[in-house]
Coordinates of N, CA, C and O in Angstrom, one line a residue:
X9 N -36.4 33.4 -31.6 CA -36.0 32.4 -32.5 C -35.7 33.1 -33.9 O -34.8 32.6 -34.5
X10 N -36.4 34.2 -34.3 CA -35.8 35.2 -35.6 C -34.8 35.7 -35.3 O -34.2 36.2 -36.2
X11 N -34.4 35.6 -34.2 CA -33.0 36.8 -34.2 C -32.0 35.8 -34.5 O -31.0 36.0 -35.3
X12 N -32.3 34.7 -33.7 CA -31.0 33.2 -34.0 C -31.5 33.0 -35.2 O -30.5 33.7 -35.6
X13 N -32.0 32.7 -36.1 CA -31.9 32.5 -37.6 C -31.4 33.7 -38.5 O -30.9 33.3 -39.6
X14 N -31.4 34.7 -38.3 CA -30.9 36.0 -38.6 C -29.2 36.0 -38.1 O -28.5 36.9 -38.5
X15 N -28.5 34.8 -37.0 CA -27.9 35.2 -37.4 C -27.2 35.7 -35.7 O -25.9 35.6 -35.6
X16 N -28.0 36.1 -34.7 CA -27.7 36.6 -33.6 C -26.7 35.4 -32.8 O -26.8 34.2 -33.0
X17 N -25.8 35.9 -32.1 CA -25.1 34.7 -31.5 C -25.4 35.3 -30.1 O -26.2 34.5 -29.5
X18 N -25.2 36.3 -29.5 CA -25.8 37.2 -28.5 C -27.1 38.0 -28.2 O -27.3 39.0 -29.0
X19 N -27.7 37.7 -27.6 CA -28.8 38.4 -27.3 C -29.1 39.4 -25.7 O -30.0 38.9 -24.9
X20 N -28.6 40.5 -25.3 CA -29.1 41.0 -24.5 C -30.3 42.4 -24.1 O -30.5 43.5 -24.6
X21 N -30.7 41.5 -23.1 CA -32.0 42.3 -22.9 C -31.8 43.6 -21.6 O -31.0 43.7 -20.7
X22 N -32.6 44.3 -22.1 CA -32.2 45.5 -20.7 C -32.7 44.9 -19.6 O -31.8 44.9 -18.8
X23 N -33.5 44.3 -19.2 CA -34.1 43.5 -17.7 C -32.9 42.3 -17.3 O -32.8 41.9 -16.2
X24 N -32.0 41.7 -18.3 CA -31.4 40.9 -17.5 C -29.8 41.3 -17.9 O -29.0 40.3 -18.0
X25 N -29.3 42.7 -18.1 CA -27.8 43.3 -18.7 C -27.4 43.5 -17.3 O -27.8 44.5 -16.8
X26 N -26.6 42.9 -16.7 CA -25.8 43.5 -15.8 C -24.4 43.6 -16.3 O -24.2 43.7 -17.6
X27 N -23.4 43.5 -15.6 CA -21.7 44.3 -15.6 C -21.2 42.5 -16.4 O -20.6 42.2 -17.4
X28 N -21.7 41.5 -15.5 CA -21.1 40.2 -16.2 C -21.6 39.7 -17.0 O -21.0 38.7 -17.5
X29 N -22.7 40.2 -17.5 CA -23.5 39.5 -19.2 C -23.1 40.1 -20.1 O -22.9 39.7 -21.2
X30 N -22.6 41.5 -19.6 CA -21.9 42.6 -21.1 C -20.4 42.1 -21.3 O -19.9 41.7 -22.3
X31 N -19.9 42.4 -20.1 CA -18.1 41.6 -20.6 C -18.0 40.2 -20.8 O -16.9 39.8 -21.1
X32 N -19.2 39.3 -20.8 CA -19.1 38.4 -21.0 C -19.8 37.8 -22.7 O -19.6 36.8 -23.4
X33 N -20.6 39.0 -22.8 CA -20.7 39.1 -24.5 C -19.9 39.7 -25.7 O -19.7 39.6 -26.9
X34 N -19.5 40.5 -24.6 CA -17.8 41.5 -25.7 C -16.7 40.7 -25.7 O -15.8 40.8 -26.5
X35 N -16.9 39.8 -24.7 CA -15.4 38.7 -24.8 C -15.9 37.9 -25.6 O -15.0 37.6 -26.4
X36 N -17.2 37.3 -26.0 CA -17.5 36.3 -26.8 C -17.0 36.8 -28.2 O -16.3 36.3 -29.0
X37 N -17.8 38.0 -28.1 CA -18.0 38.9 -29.5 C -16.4 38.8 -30.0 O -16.2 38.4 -31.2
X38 N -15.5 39.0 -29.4 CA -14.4 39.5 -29.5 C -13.7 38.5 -30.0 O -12.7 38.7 -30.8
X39 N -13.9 37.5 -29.7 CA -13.2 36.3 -30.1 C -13.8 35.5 -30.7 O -13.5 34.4 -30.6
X40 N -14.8 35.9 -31.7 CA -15.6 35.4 -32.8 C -15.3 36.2 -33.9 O -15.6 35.8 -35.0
X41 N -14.8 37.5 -33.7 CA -14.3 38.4 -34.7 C -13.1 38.0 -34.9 O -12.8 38.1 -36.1
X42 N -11.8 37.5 -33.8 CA -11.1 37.1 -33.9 C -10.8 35.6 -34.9 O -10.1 35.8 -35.9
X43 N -11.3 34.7 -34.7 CA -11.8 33.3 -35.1 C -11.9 33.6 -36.5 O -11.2 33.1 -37.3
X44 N -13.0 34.4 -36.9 CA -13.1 34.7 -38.5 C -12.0 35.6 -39.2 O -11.7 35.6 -40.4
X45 N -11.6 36.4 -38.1 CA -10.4 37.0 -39.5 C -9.6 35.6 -39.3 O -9.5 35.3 -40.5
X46 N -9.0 34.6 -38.6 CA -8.1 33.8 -38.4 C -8.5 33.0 -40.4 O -7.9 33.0 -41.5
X47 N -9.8 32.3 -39.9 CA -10.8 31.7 -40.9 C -10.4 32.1 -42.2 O -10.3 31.4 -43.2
X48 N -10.2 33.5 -42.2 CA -10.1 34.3 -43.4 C -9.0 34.3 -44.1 O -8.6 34.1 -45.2
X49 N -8.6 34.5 -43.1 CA -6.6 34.4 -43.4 C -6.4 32.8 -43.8 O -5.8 32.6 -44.9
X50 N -6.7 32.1 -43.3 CA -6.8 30.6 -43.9 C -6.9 30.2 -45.2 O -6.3 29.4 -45.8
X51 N -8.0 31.4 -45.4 CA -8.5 30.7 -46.3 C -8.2 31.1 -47.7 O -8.6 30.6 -48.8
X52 N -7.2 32.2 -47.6 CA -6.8 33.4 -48.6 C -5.0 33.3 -48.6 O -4.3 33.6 -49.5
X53 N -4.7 32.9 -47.4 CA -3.0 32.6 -47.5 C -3.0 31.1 -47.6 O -3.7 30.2 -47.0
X54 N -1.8 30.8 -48.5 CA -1.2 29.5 -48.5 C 0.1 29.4 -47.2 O 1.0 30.2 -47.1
X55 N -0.4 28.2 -46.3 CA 0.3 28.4 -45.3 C 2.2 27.6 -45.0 O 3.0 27.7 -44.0
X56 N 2.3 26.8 -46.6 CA 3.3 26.8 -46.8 C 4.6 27.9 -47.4 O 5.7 27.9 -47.0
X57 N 4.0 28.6 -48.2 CA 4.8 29.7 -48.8 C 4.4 31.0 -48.2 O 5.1 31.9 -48.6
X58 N 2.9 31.5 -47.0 CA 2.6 32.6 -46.5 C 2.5 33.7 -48.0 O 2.6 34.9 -47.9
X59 N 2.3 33.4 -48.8 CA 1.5 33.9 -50.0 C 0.4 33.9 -50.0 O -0.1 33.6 -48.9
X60 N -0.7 34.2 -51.1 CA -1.7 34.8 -51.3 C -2.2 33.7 -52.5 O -1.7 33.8 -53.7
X61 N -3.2 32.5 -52.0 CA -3.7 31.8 -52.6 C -3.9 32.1 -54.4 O -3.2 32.8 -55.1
X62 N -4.9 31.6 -54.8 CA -5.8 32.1 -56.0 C -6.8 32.9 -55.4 O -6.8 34.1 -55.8
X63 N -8.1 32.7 -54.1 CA -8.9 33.5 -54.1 C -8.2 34.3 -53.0 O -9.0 34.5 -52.0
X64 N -7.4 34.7 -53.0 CA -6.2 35.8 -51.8 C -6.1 36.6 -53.3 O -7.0 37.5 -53.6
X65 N -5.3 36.5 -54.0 CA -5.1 37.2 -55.6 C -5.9 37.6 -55.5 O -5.8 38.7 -54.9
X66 N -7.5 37.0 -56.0 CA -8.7 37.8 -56.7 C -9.1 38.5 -55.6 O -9.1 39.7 -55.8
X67 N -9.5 38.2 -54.3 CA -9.8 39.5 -54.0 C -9.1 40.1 -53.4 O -9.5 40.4 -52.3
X68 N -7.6 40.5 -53.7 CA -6.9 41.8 -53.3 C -6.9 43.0 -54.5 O -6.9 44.2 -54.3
X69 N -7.0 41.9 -55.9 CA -7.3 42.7 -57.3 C -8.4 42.9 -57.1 O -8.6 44.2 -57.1
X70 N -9.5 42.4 -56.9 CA -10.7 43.3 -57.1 C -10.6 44.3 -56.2 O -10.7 45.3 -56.8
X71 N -10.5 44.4 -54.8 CA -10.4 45.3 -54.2 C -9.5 46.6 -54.4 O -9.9 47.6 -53.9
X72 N -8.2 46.6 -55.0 CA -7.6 47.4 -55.8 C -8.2 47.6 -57.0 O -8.3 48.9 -57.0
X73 N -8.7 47.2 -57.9 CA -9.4 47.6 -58.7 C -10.8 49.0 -58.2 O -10.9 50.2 -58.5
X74 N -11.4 48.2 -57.4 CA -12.5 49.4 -56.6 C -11.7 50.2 -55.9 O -12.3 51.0 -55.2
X75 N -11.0 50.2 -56.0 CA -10.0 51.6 -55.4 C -9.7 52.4 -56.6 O -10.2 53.6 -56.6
X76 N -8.9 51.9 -58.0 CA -8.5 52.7 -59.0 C -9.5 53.4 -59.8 O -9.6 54.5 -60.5
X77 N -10.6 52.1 -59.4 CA -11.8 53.1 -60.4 C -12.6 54.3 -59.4 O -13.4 55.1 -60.0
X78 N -12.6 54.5 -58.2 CA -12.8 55.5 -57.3 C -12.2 57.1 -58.2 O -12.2 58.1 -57.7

C-alpha cells in the first residue's frame, strides 16, 4: 500500500515475474511514458498555431537559461 501511495503503478515481485508479467509491465510502462510526454506537449503547445504557449516560453527559457549559466 506504500509503494501505491508513492506512486508505484507496477509492482513486480521475483516469486510471481515470469516472461508475460514483464512485457506486460514494459508495455504498460511504455505507454504511460508515452501518455505523459503527449500530456506535456498539451500542455506547453497551443494546438491551433503549434507554437509554444506562455508556460511552453517559460520553460524553454528557463531551461536555456540553465544551460547559458553552465
Amino acid at each position: 500500500m506504500e509503494a501505491l501511495r508513492l506512486g508505484v503503478q507496477d509492482f513486480l515481485t521475483k516469486e510471481g515475474l515470469d516472461r508475460a508479467a514483464l512485457v506486460r509491465a514494459l508495455r504498460y510502462s511504455i505507454e504511460r511514458h508515452r501518455l505523459q510526454m503527449n500530456l506535456q506537449n498539451l500542455s506547453l503547445i497551443d494546438d491551433l498555431t503549434g507554437l509554444y504557449n506562455r508556460r511552453g516560453f517559460m520553460a524553454l527559457a528557463e531551461q536555456h537559461l540553465r544551460i547559458i549559466q553552465r
